[in-house]
Coordinates of C-alpha atoms and ligand atoms in Angstrom, one line a residue:
M14 CA 145.0 -169.8 113.0
S15 CA 142.4 -167.4 114.6
R16 CA 141.1 -164.2 112.6
T17 CA 143.2 -161.7 114.7
D18 CA 146.8 -163.6 114.1
V19 CA 148.1 -161.7 111.0
R20 CA 149.6 -163.6 107.6
Q21 CA 151.0 -162.2 105.1
T22 CA 150.3 -164.1 101.3
E23 CA 152.0 -162.4 97.6
V24 CA 150.9 -163.2 94.7
D25 CA 150.7 -161.9 91.2
V26 CA 146.7 -160.7 90.8
I27 CA 144.3 -159.9 94.0
V28 CA 140.9 -159.7 92.5
V29 CA 137.7 -158.5 95.2
G30 CA 134.8 -160.4 94.5
A31 CA 133.7 -163.6 93.3
G32 CA 131.1 -163.3 91.2
F33 CA 130.9 -163.7 87.7
A34 CA 133.6 -160.8 87.4
G35 CA 135.8 -162.0 90.0
L36 CA 135.9 -165.8 88.6
Y37 CA 136.6 -165.6 85.1
S38 CA 139.3 -163.3 86.2
L39 CA 140.9 -166.2 88.0
W40 CA 140.4 -168.8 85.4
K41 CA 141.7 -166.3 82.5
L42 CA 144.7 -165.1 84.7
R43 CA 145.3 -168.6 85.9
N44 CA 145.6 -169.5 82.0
Q45 CA 148.3 -166.9 81.9
G46 CA 150.4 -168.7 84.6
R47 CA 149.9 -166.0 87.3
S48 CA 149.2 -166.8 90.8
V49 CA 145.6 -165.1 91.8
R50 CA 144.2 -164.7 95.0
V51 CA 140.2 -164.0 94.5
I52 CA 138.8 -162.5 98.1
D53 CA 134.7 -162.5 98.5
A54 CA 133.0 -161.6 101.6
G55 CA 130.1 -164.2 100.8
A56 CA 130.3 -167.5 102.4
E57 CA 129.6 -169.2 98.9
V58 CA 131.0 -167.9 95.6
G59 CA 128.4 -166.4 93.0
G60 CA 128.5 -162.8 94.3
T61 CA 125.0 -160.7 93.9
W62 CA 123.5 -164.0 92.9
F63 CA 124.6 -165.1 96.6
W64 CA 123.0 -162.2 98.2
N65 CA 120.2 -161.6 96.3
R66 CA 118.2 -165.3 97.8
Y67 CA 114.9 -163.5 98.0
P68 CA 111.5 -165.7 96.8
G69 CA 110.7 -164.6 93.3
A70 CA 114.3 -163.6 92.9
R71 CA 115.6 -164.2 89.0
C72 CA 117.8 -162.6 86.2
D73 CA 116.0 -160.7 83.4
V74 CA 118.4 -161.6 80.9
E75 CA 117.9 -165.4 79.4
S76 CA 119.3 -168.3 81.1
V77 CA 121.4 -169.0 77.7
D78 CA 122.9 -165.9 77.3
Y79 CA 123.2 -165.3 81.0
S80 CA 126.2 -167.1 81.0
F81 CA 129.5 -167.9 80.6
S82 CA 131.2 -168.4 76.6
F83 CA 134.7 -168.9 77.1
D84 CA 134.6 -172.9 77.6
E85 CA 132.6 -174.7 74.9
Q86 CA 132.9 -177.7 77.2
L87 CA 131.0 -176.1 79.7
Q88 CA 128.6 -174.2 78.1
Q89 CA 127.5 -177.9 76.0
D90 CA 127.6 -179.3 79.7
W91 CA 125.4 -177.2 81.5
V92 CA 121.4 -177.6 80.9
W93 CA 119.4 -174.4 81.6
T94 CA 115.9 -175.0 83.0
E95 CA 114.2 -172.2 82.1
R96 CA 114.0 -169.5 79.6
Y97 CA 114.9 -167.1 82.8
P98 CA 117.3 -168.3 85.6
A99 CA 116.0 -168.3 89.2
Q100 CA 118.3 -167.2 92.0
P101 CA 119.5 -170.8 93.4
E102 CA 119.9 -172.2 89.4
I103 CA 122.6 -169.4 88.7
L104 CA 123.9 -170.2 92.2
E105 CA 124.8 -173.7 91.1
Y106 CA 125.9 -172.8 88.0
L107 CA 128.8 -170.7 89.4
K108 CA 129.1 -172.8 91.8
H109 CA 129.5 -175.3 89.7
V110 CA 132.5 -173.7 87.6
A111 CA 133.9 -173.0 90.8
D112 CA 134.6 -176.5 91.3
R113 CA 134.5 -177.5 87.4
F114 CA 137.8 -175.3 87.0
D115 CA 139.4 -176.2 90.7
M116 CA 139.2 -172.1 91.6
R117 CA 138.3 -172.5 94.9
K118 CA 141.9 -173.1 96.1
D119 CA 142.6 -169.4 94.9
I120 CA 139.6 -168.5 96.5
S121 CA 139.0 -166.8 100.0
L122 CA 135.5 -166.7 101.4
D123 CA 134.6 -165.1 104.4
T124 CA 136.3 -162.7 103.8
R125 CA 135.8 -159.0 103.6
V126 CA 138.6 -156.6 102.0
L127 CA 139.1 -153.8 104.2
A128 CA 141.6 -151.5 102.5
A129 CA 143.5 -151.3 99.5
S130 CA 146.9 -149.3 99.2
Y131 CA 149.6 -148.6 96.5
D132 CA 153.3 -148.9 97.7
E133 CA 154.9 -146.3 94.6
N134 CA 158.2 -147.5 95.9
A135 CA 157.1 -151.4 95.4
Q136 CA 154.8 -150.6 92.8
Q137 CA 153.0 -153.1 94.6
W138 CA 149.0 -153.1 96.3
T139 CA 148.5 -154.3 100.1
V140 CA 145.2 -155.2 100.7
E141 CA 144.3 -156.2 103.9
T142 CA 141.6 -158.5 105.0
D143 CA 138.9 -158.7 108.5
T144 CA 140.5 -162.3 108.9
G145 CA 144.0 -160.6 109.7
E146 CA 145.6 -161.6 106.5
T147 CA 147.4 -159.3 104.5
L148 CA 148.4 -159.9 100.7
R149 CA 150.2 -158.0 98.2
S150 CA 149.9 -158.3 94.6
R151 CA 151.5 -156.2 91.4
F152 CA 147.6 -156.1 90.1
L153 CA 144.5 -155.3 91.8
I154 CA 141.2 -156.1 90.0
M155 CA 138.4 -154.8 91.7
A156 CA 134.9 -157.3 90.7
T157 CA 133.2 -155.9 93.7
G158 CA 129.7 -155.7 91.5
C159 CA 127.2 -152.7 90.3
L160 CA 124.7 -153.2 92.9
S161 CA 126.3 -155.1 95.3
V162 CA 125.7 -152.2 98.3
P163 CA 122.1 -152.7 99.9
Q164 CA 120.4 -149.6 100.2
V165 CA 118.7 -149.0 103.3
P166 CA 117.2 -145.6 103.5
S167 CA 116.8 -143.9 106.4
L168 CA 113.3 -144.2 107.4
E169 CA 111.1 -142.5 109.9
G170 CA 110.6 -144.8 113.0
L171 CA 112.1 -148.3 111.4
D172 CA 114.0 -148.7 114.1
D173 CA 111.0 -149.1 116.7
F174 CA 109.5 -151.3 114.5
T175 CA 109.8 -154.6 117.0
G176 CA 109.5 -157.5 114.4
T177 CA 111.4 -158.5 111.2
V178 CA 113.1 -156.1 108.9
L179 CA 114.6 -157.6 105.6
H180 CA 116.0 -156.2 102.7
T181 CA 116.4 -157.9 99.1
G182 CA 119.5 -157.7 99.1
S183 CA 121.3 -159.6 101.4
W184 CA 118.1 -161.7 102.3
P185 CA 118.4 -164.9 105.1
S186 CA 119.9 -167.5 103.6
E187 CA 117.8 -170.0 105.6
P188 CA 114.1 -170.1 103.8
V189 CA 111.5 -167.1 105.2
D190 CA 108.3 -168.5 105.8
F191 CA 105.7 -165.5 105.6
T192 CA 102.4 -168.2 106.0
G193 CA 100.2 -166.4 108.5
Q194 CA 102.5 -163.6 108.2
R195 CA 101.2 -159.6 107.8
V196 CA 103.8 -158.0 105.2
G197 CA 105.0 -154.8 104.9
V198 CA 106.7 -154.3 101.4
V199 CA 108.4 -150.9 100.2
G200 CA 110.2 -150.6 97.1
T201 CA 108.4 -151.4 93.4
G202 CA 111.2 -151.6 91.5
S203 CA 113.0 -155.0 89.7
S204 CA 113.7 -156.8 93.3
G205 CA 110.1 -155.3 95.0
I206 CA 108.2 -156.6 91.9
Q207 CA 109.9 -160.1 91.8
L208 CA 109.1 -160.7 95.1
I209 CA 105.4 -159.2 96.0
P210 CA 103.8 -162.1 94.0
E211 CA 105.5 -164.6 96.1
V212 CA 105.0 -163.7 99.1
A213 CA 101.6 -162.9 98.5
K214 CA 101.5 -165.7 98.0
Q215 CA 102.0 -167.4 101.1
A216 CA 101.2 -164.3 103.6
D217 CA 98.2 -163.4 104.9
Q218 CA 98.3 -159.9 104.0
V219 CA 100.6 -157.6 102.0
T220 CA 101.0 -154.0 102.2
V221 CA 103.4 -152.7 99.6
L222 CA 103.9 -149.3 100.3
Q223 CA 104.7 -147.5 96.5
R224 CA 106.6 -144.2 96.0
T225 CA 107.1 -144.7 92.5
A226 CA 105.3 -146.8 90.0
S227 CA 107.8 -149.0 87.7
F228 CA 107.4 -149.9 84.0
S229 CA 107.1 -153.5 84.2
V230 CA 106.9 -156.1 81.0
P231 CA 105.8 -159.7 81.6
A232 CA 108.9 -162.1 81.2
F233 CA 106.6 -165.0 80.6
N234 CA 109.0 -167.3 81.9
R235 CA 108.9 -171.0 81.1
P236 CA 110.6 -174.5 80.9
L237 CA 113.1 -174.4 78.4
D238 CA 112.3 -177.8 76.1
P239 CA 115.4 -179.9 75.4
G240 CA 114.8 -179.1 71.1
E241 CA 115.2 -175.4 72.2
L242 CA 117.9 -175.7 74.1
A243 CA 119.8 -178.6 71.8
A244 CA 119.6 -175.7 69.3
V245 CA 121.2 -172.7 71.3
K246 CA 123.8 -175.4 71.7
A247 CA 124.1 -176.4 68.5
E248 CA 125.5 -172.5 67.4
Y249 CA 126.8 -171.3 70.6
P250 CA 129.7 -169.6 69.5
E251 CA 128.3 -168.0 66.3
R252 CA 124.7 -166.7 69.3
R253 CA 128.4 -165.2 71.7
K254 CA 129.6 -163.8 68.5
R255 CA 126.5 -162.0 67.3
A256 CA 125.9 -161.4 71.3
R257 CA 129.2 -159.1 71.6
A258 CA 129.1 -157.9 68.2
S259 CA 125.2 -156.1 69.8
A260 CA 124.9 -153.0 71.5
A261 CA 122.9 -155.0 74.6
G262 CA 125.0 -157.7 74.3
V263 CA 122.4 -160.2 73.4
E264 CA 120.7 -160.6 70.5
R265 CA 117.1 -158.6 70.7
G266 CA 116.4 -158.5 66.8
D267 CA 116.7 -154.4 67.5
N268 CA 114.2 -152.7 64.3
P269 CA 116.1 -149.9 63.0
Q270 CA 113.2 -148.2 62.2
C271 CA 111.7 -144.8 64.2
A272 CA 108.9 -145.1 66.1
F273 CA 107.3 -142.2 63.6
D274 CA 108.7 -144.2 60.2
V275 CA 105.5 -145.9 61.0
D276 CA 101.8 -145.2 61.2
A277 CA 100.2 -146.1 64.7
A278 CA 98.6 -149.2 63.4
Q279 CA 101.8 -151.1 62.9
R280 CA 103.7 -149.6 65.9
Q281 CA 101.2 -151.4 67.4
R282 CA 101.9 -154.6 66.4
E283 CA 105.1 -154.3 66.5
F284 CA 104.6 -153.5 70.3
D285 CA 102.0 -156.8 70.6
V286 CA 104.6 -159.0 69.0
R287 CA 107.4 -157.9 71.1
Y288 CA 105.4 -157.7 74.3
Q289 CA 104.1 -161.2 74.2
T290 CA 107.4 -162.1 73.0
G291 CA 108.3 -161.0 77.0
G292 CA 111.2 -159.5 78.7
F293 CA 113.3 -156.3 77.2
G294 CA 112.9 -156.6 73.4
L295 CA 109.9 -154.2 73.6
L296 CA 112.8 -151.5 74.1
G297 CA 114.3 -152.6 70.7
S298 CA 111.1 -151.9 69.0
Y299 CA 112.3 -148.6 67.3
A300 CA 115.6 -147.3 67.3
D301 CA 114.6 -144.1 68.8
L302 CA 113.2 -144.6 71.9
M303 CA 115.4 -143.8 74.3
L304 CA 116.2 -140.7 72.1
T305 CA 113.6 -138.5 72.3
H306 CA 110.2 -138.3 74.7
E307 CA 107.8 -137.8 71.6
A308 CA 109.2 -141.8 70.5
N309 CA 109.3 -143.1 74.0
A310 CA 105.7 -142.0 74.7
T311 CA 104.4 -144.4 72.2
V312 CA 106.3 -147.4 73.9
S313 CA 105.1 -145.7 77.5
D314 CA 102.0 -145.7 76.5
Y315 CA 101.5 -149.1 75.0
V316 CA 102.9 -150.7 78.6
R317 CA 100.5 -148.0 80.8
G318 CA 97.5 -149.4 78.6
K319 CA 99.0 -152.8 79.6
I320 CA 98.8 -152.3 83.3
R321 CA 95.3 -150.9 83.2
D322 CA 94.0 -154.3 81.1
Y323 CA 95.8 -156.3 84.3
V324 CA 94.3 -154.8 87.2
D325 CA 90.3 -154.9 88.4
D326 CA 90.5 -152.2 90.3
P327 CA 90.2 -148.8 88.5
E328 CA 92.3 -146.6 91.4
T329 CA 94.6 -149.5 92.2
A330 CA 95.3 -149.8 88.1
E331 CA 95.8 -145.8 88.0
D332 CA 98.1 -145.9 91.2
L333 CA 100.6 -148.6 89.7
I334 CA 100.9 -146.8 85.8
P335 CA 104.2 -144.9 85.7
H336 CA 104.1 -141.0 85.4
G337 CA 107.0 -138.6 85.1
Y338 CA 109.8 -140.6 83.6
P339 CA 109.9 -142.3 80.4
L340 CA 110.6 -146.1 79.9
G341 CA 113.8 -147.2 79.9
A342 CA 115.5 -144.6 82.0
K343 CA 115.0 -146.7 84.9
R344 CA 116.2 -150.6 83.7
I345 CA 112.6 -151.5 83.1
C346 CA 111.8 -154.8 85.1
V347 CA 110.5 -157.5 83.5
D348 CA 108.2 -160.0 86.0
T349 CA 106.0 -162.5 86.2
N350 CA 102.1 -161.9 87.2
Y351 CA 103.4 -159.1 89.4
F352 CA 100.1 -156.2 88.3
Q353 CA 97.8 -159.6 88.6
T354 CA 99.1 -160.2 92.2
Y355 CA 96.7 -156.8 93.3
N356 CA 93.9 -158.2 91.9
R357 CA 94.7 -160.9 95.1
D358 CA 92.3 -160.3 98.5
N359 CA 94.6 -160.4 100.3
V360 CA 97.4 -157.6 98.8
E361 CA 97.1 -153.5 99.3
L362 CA 98.5 -150.8 97.3
V363 CA 99.7 -147.6 98.7
N364 CA 100.9 -145.1 96.9
L365 CA 102.9 -143.2 99.2
R366 CA 102.8 -140.1 96.6
K367 CA 99.5 -139.7 98.0
T368 CA 100.1 -140.6 101.8
P369 CA 102.9 -140.7 102.8
I370 CA 104.6 -142.4 105.3
D371 CA 104.3 -140.7 108.5
T372 CA 106.1 -142.8 110.8
F373 CA 107.1 -146.5 111.3
T374 CA 106.2 -147.7 114.5
A375 CA 106.5 -150.7 116.9
T376 CA 103.9 -152.4 114.9
G377 CA 103.9 -151.1 111.8
V378 CA 103.7 -148.1 109.9
R379 CA 101.4 -144.9 109.9
T380 CA 100.6 -143.4 107.0
S381 CA 100.0 -139.1 106.4
D382 CA 96.0 -139.6 106.7
G383 CA 96.6 -141.2 109.8
V384 CA 95.9 -145.0 108.8
E385 CA 97.9 -147.3 111.0
R386 CA 98.5 -150.9 109.3
E387 CA 100.2 -153.5 111.7
F388 CA 102.9 -156.0 110.3
D389 CA 105.1 -158.8 111.1
V390 CA 107.5 -158.3 108.8
I391 CA 108.7 -155.6 106.6
C392 CA 110.9 -156.3 103.2
L393 CA 113.1 -153.5 102.1
A394 CA 113.5 -153.4 98.1
T395 CA 115.1 -150.6 98.3
G396 CA 117.8 -150.9 96.0
F397 CA 121.6 -150.6 96.0
D398 CA 124.6 -147.9 96.3
A399 CA 125.4 -148.8 92.6
M400 CA 128.3 -148.8 90.5
T401 CA 130.9 -146.9 93.0
G402 CA 129.2 -148.0 96.4
A403 CA 131.7 -151.3 96.9
L404 CA 134.6 -149.3 96.3
N405 CA 133.8 -146.6 98.3
R406 CA 133.0 -148.5 100.9
I407 CA 136.6 -149.8 101.1
D408 CA 139.7 -147.7 101.6
I409 CA 141.7 -147.9 98.4
R410 CA 144.5 -145.5 98.4
G411 CA 146.9 -144.8 95.3
V412 CA 150.2 -142.7 94.7
D413 CA 150.9 -140.3 97.4
G414 CA 147.8 -142.0 99.8
V415 CA 145.1 -140.4 97.5
A416 CA 141.7 -142.3 98.6
L417 CA 139.6 -143.3 95.9
R418 CA 136.7 -142.0 97.5
D419 CA 138.0 -138.7 97.5
R420 CA 139.2 -138.7 94.2
W421 CA 135.5 -139.5 93.4
D422 CA 133.8 -137.1 96.0
A423 CA 132.3 -135.6 93.2
G424 CA 132.0 -138.5 91.5
P425 CA 133.4 -141.3 89.7
V426 CA 135.9 -140.9 87.4
T427 CA 137.6 -143.5 85.2
Y428 CA 138.7 -143.8 81.8
L429 CA 136.7 -146.3 80.2
G430 CA 135.2 -147.7 83.4
L431 CA 138.9 -149.4 83.9
G432 CA 141.4 -147.4 84.6
V433 CA 141.9 -144.6 87.7
S434 CA 144.4 -141.9 87.1
G435 CA 146.5 -142.3 90.6
F436 CA 145.6 -145.9 91.1
P437 CA 148.4 -147.3 89.1
N438 CA 147.8 -151.7 88.0
M439 CA 144.0 -150.9 89.4
F440 CA 141.3 -152.7 87.2
L441 CA 137.5 -151.7 87.8
L442 CA 135.6 -154.8 85.6
A443 CA 132.1 -153.5 84.7
G444 CA 132.6 -150.4 86.7
S445 CA 131.6 -146.5 86.1
G446 CA 132.5 -145.7 82.5
S447 CA 131.7 -149.0 81.3
P448 CA 128.0 -150.4 79.7
S449 CA 127.7 -152.9 82.1
V450 CA 124.5 -152.5 83.7
L451 CA 122.8 -151.2 80.4
A452 CA 123.8 -154.7 79.4
N453 CA 123.7 -158.1 79.5
V454 CA 126.6 -157.7 82.4
V455 CA 128.1 -161.2 81.6
T456 CA 128.9 -160.2 78.2
A457 CA 130.5 -156.7 79.5
I458 CA 132.2 -158.5 81.9
E459 CA 133.7 -160.8 79.5
Q460 CA 135.4 -158.7 77.4
H461 CA 136.3 -156.7 80.2
V462 CA 138.7 -159.6 81.4
E463 CA 139.8 -160.4 78.5
W464 CA 140.7 -156.9 77.9
T465 CA 142.7 -156.7 81.4
A466 CA 144.8 -159.9 81.0
D467 CA 145.9 -158.8 77.4
C468 CA 146.8 -155.7 78.7
L469 CA 148.3 -157.4 81.8
A470 CA 150.2 -160.1 78.9
Y471 CA 151.2 -156.5 76.6
L472 CA 152.8 -155.2 80.3
D473 CA 154.9 -158.2 80.9
D474 CA 156.1 -159.0 76.4
H475 CA 157.0 -154.8 76.3
G476 CA 158.6 -154.8 79.8
Y477 CA 156.6 -152.5 82.0
T478 CA 155.6 -152.8 85.3
T479 CA 152.7 -150.6 85.7
I480 CA 150.1 -148.9 83.6
E481 CA 148.1 -145.9 85.0
A482 CA 145.6 -144.2 83.3
T483 CA 146.6 -140.6 82.3
P484 CA 144.6 -137.9 83.8
E485 CA 143.7 -136.1 80.5
A486 CA 142.6 -139.1 79.7
E487 CA 140.6 -139.8 82.4
T488 CA 138.5 -136.0 81.8
E489 CA 138.2 -137.3 78.1
W490 CA 136.0 -140.0 79.0
V491 CA 134.2 -138.9 81.4
E492 CA 133.3 -136.3 79.4
H493 CA 132.6 -138.6 76.5
V494 CA 130.5 -140.9 78.4
N495 CA 128.0 -137.7 80.0
E496 CA 128.0 -136.3 76.3
L497 CA 126.7 -139.6 75.2
A498 CA 124.3 -139.5 77.8
H499 CA 122.9 -136.7 77.4
Q500 CA 121.7 -137.1 73.6
T501 CA 119.7 -140.1 75.0
I502 CA 116.3 -139.6 77.6
F503 CA 118.3 -142.0 79.7
P504 CA 119.3 -138.9 82.3
N505 CA 115.3 -138.2 82.6
A506 CA 114.3 -140.4 85.7
A507 CA 115.5 -140.3 89.7
S508 CA 117.2 -143.5 88.9
W509 CA 120.6 -145.2 90.1
Y510 CA 122.2 -144.7 87.1
I511 CA 123.0 -141.1 88.1
G512 CA 122.9 -141.8 91.4
A513 CA 119.5 -140.1 92.7
N514 CA 118.6 -143.0 95.0
I515 CA 121.4 -142.3 97.7
P516 CA 120.6 -139.1 99.2
G517 CA 123.8 -136.9 98.5
K518 CA 125.4 -138.4 96.0
P519 CA 126.8 -136.7 93.3
R520 CA 124.5 -136.6 90.5
I521 CA 126.8 -138.0 87.4
F522 CA 125.4 -140.4 85.0
M523 CA 127.7 -143.6 85.1
P524 CA 127.1 -146.3 82.5
Y525 CA 128.5 -145.7 79.0
V526 CA 124.8 -145.9 77.2
G527 CA 126.4 -146.3 73.6
G528 CA 126.6 -150.1 73.9
I529 CA 129.0 -153.2 73.4
V530 CA 130.0 -153.1 70.4
E531 CA 130.7 -149.5 70.3
Y532 CA 133.0 -149.4 73.6
E533 CA 134.5 -153.0 72.7
N534 CA 135.9 -151.3 69.8
K535 CA 137.2 -148.3 71.5
C536 CA 138.7 -150.3 74.4
N537 CA 140.2 -152.3 71.2
E538 CA 141.5 -149.2 69.4
V539 CA 143.2 -147.9 72.4
A540 CA 144.7 -151.4 73.2
G541 CA 146.2 -151.4 69.2
D542 CA 147.8 -148.1 70.0
G543 CA 150.1 -149.3 72.6
Y544 CA 147.1 -148.9 75.0
N545 CA 146.8 -144.6 74.7
G546 CA 145.4 -143.1 77.5
F547 CA 147.2 -145.0 79.4
A548 CA 150.9 -144.6 80.7
L549 CA 153.2 -147.1 81.0
K550 CA 156.1 -147.9 83.1
Ligands
LIG15 O1 116.0 -150.9 93.4 P1 115.4 -149.8 92.6 P2 115.7 -153.0 93.2 N1 110.8 -145.1 100.9 O2 116.2 -148.9 93.0 C1 111.9 -147.6 96.5 C2 119.1 -155.2 89.3 N2 118.5 -155.8 89.5 O3 116.4 -153.8 93.9 O4 111.8 -144.7 93.0 C3 110.3 -145.2 100.0 O5 115.5 -150.0 91.1 C4 112.8 -146.8 95.2 O6 111.6 -145.9 94.9 P3 111.8 -144.7 94.3 C5 118.0 -154.2 88.6 O7 119.3 -153.8 87.4 C6 118.0 -157.5 88.6 O8 114.4 -153.0 92.9 O9 113.3 -143.9 94.7 N3 110.6 -146.1 98.9 C7 112.1 -147.9 94.6 O10 111.1 -148.3 94.1 C8 117.5 -152.9 88.7 O11 117.8 -151.6 88.6 C9 116.8 -157.8 88.2 O12 110.8 -143.2 94.8 C10 111.6 -145.9 99.2 C11 112.9 -148.8 95.2 O13 112.8 -148.3 96.6 C12 118.6 -153.5 90.2 O14 118.7 -154.3 90.5 C13 116.2 -158.1 90.2 C14 112.9 -145.2 99.5 C15 114.0 -149.0 95.0 O15 114.2 -149.9 93.6 C16 118.2 -152.7 91.4 O16 117.0 -152.7 91.6 C17 116.8 -157.3 91.1 C18 112.2 -144.7 100.6 N4 112.8 -143.9 101.3 C19 117.5 -156.2 90.0 N5 113.2 -145.8 99.2 C20 117.0 -159.1 87.9 O17 117.3 -159.7 87.4 C21 113.9 -146.5 98.1 N6 112.6 -146.8 97.5 C22 115.5 -159.2 87.3

């Protein structure tokens, strides 16, 4: 059938997105006896892990935790090879999950959802796709990911560049060979910090165009030895329970003390141990690191000192040291040899705060000091239109044809990150107002999917056909999310958490900072109270 033929399909639930959230939704809802169709624009399942296949792409949560817990045999059978999983391994895992649970028959790949509209009379969603297929369902689940719409900033002259332009968030499916190439990289967030050391190993010359320096800590990635993996597997269910009962969705051994409960020498020891362990654990050193600037300065200064230690050239080191925002207020990066890469002869750092980009040219870039640099390839590691981007790109219309993007023109409003008033029977997974991106997102996703599945079962059991967040509950939740955020120093950075990376995007702190366990308790309380704050009909 050609892509322009119109086909109509009816299922119980349409799920948009075939990443972690979409796949688990399919498994869970199918096991409830529902017919489900998952739709994804990618040519393969995997979501983020399908598109972000740039060299060096690796998760910053440990593999044994960044994985599904819903099937004991799956977690016993799957063998992770490294402490932090690389993108190809995560993608293989998700493909395995899709095959193992015979999911593919209910997944439409290479299919983009263009629009979704709610018919109040029929109490149904109609979803239009770019293949010509139109689907109808009672429930619509948006598993569209928080970081799935690559952001290409408007960069003067970039269109004139005659070489290759790549974006980390939509990397080509064939490996890119940088041998003999002169490469410019824009962006030094998590993606840039992972990409740069790998490209530097291959390319003739790498020029990093840095606007804002990032706080980054080493991953100390390594192969997982079989004994270690066996020990995790021996107590997997307990480990998962502990993760779910934590704030970060992963065990981090958070220290309940505050930074100034101890003296400087003890703080140094605590930071040393955690830093040497690698990864996010450093953020768990003291309970108030994200609560006061004074406490945060202790860990920020510690990491600044490490950057000075790594980088041979003192001027380059100073340019790489972040200032002006607290560590953690932008997601801390986890790297492998990032700062050491600047000791290579073929890597140059351009500090755009000192010499901003004047313009890109046909052959490269010119900075404000008149210096021209020539590139064969420009890699944009410039991030994403986070949390709302994917939803706002779909023409989602609820009751009375109101568009979600209009409802959200002053910023996203949700109840529990899960529901939006005026959009009955639509569930957002890992959405704005949920802890998703501030936690191990797989833990967050599992909680969301389970809550949603339980909710659908409740509706059936009690003879309801629709559920919709009330405007009052939604307003209260958004206020609560913001109030909590403003009790911390998270909002003190121009981060994607507040939409600051997208020109014109409303500045609203989007994620829930209260942590997984608090959030889940609240969700369970709402459910236990007959879905208080939702209107059920
Ligand atoms: O994007 P970012 P990302 N001129 O928005 C720069 C997750 N993730 O893709 O800060 C010059 O963090 C921008 O500079 P500035 C993770 O949650 C996880 O790196 O705006 N520069 C910044 O340096 C992460 O937080 C993993 O001044 C421009 C960079 O581009 C999130 O995804 C790996 C510019 C964007 O950084 C996003 O990370 C990768 C311009 N016009 C990603 N516009 C892991 O699991 C933007 N920049 C490890």
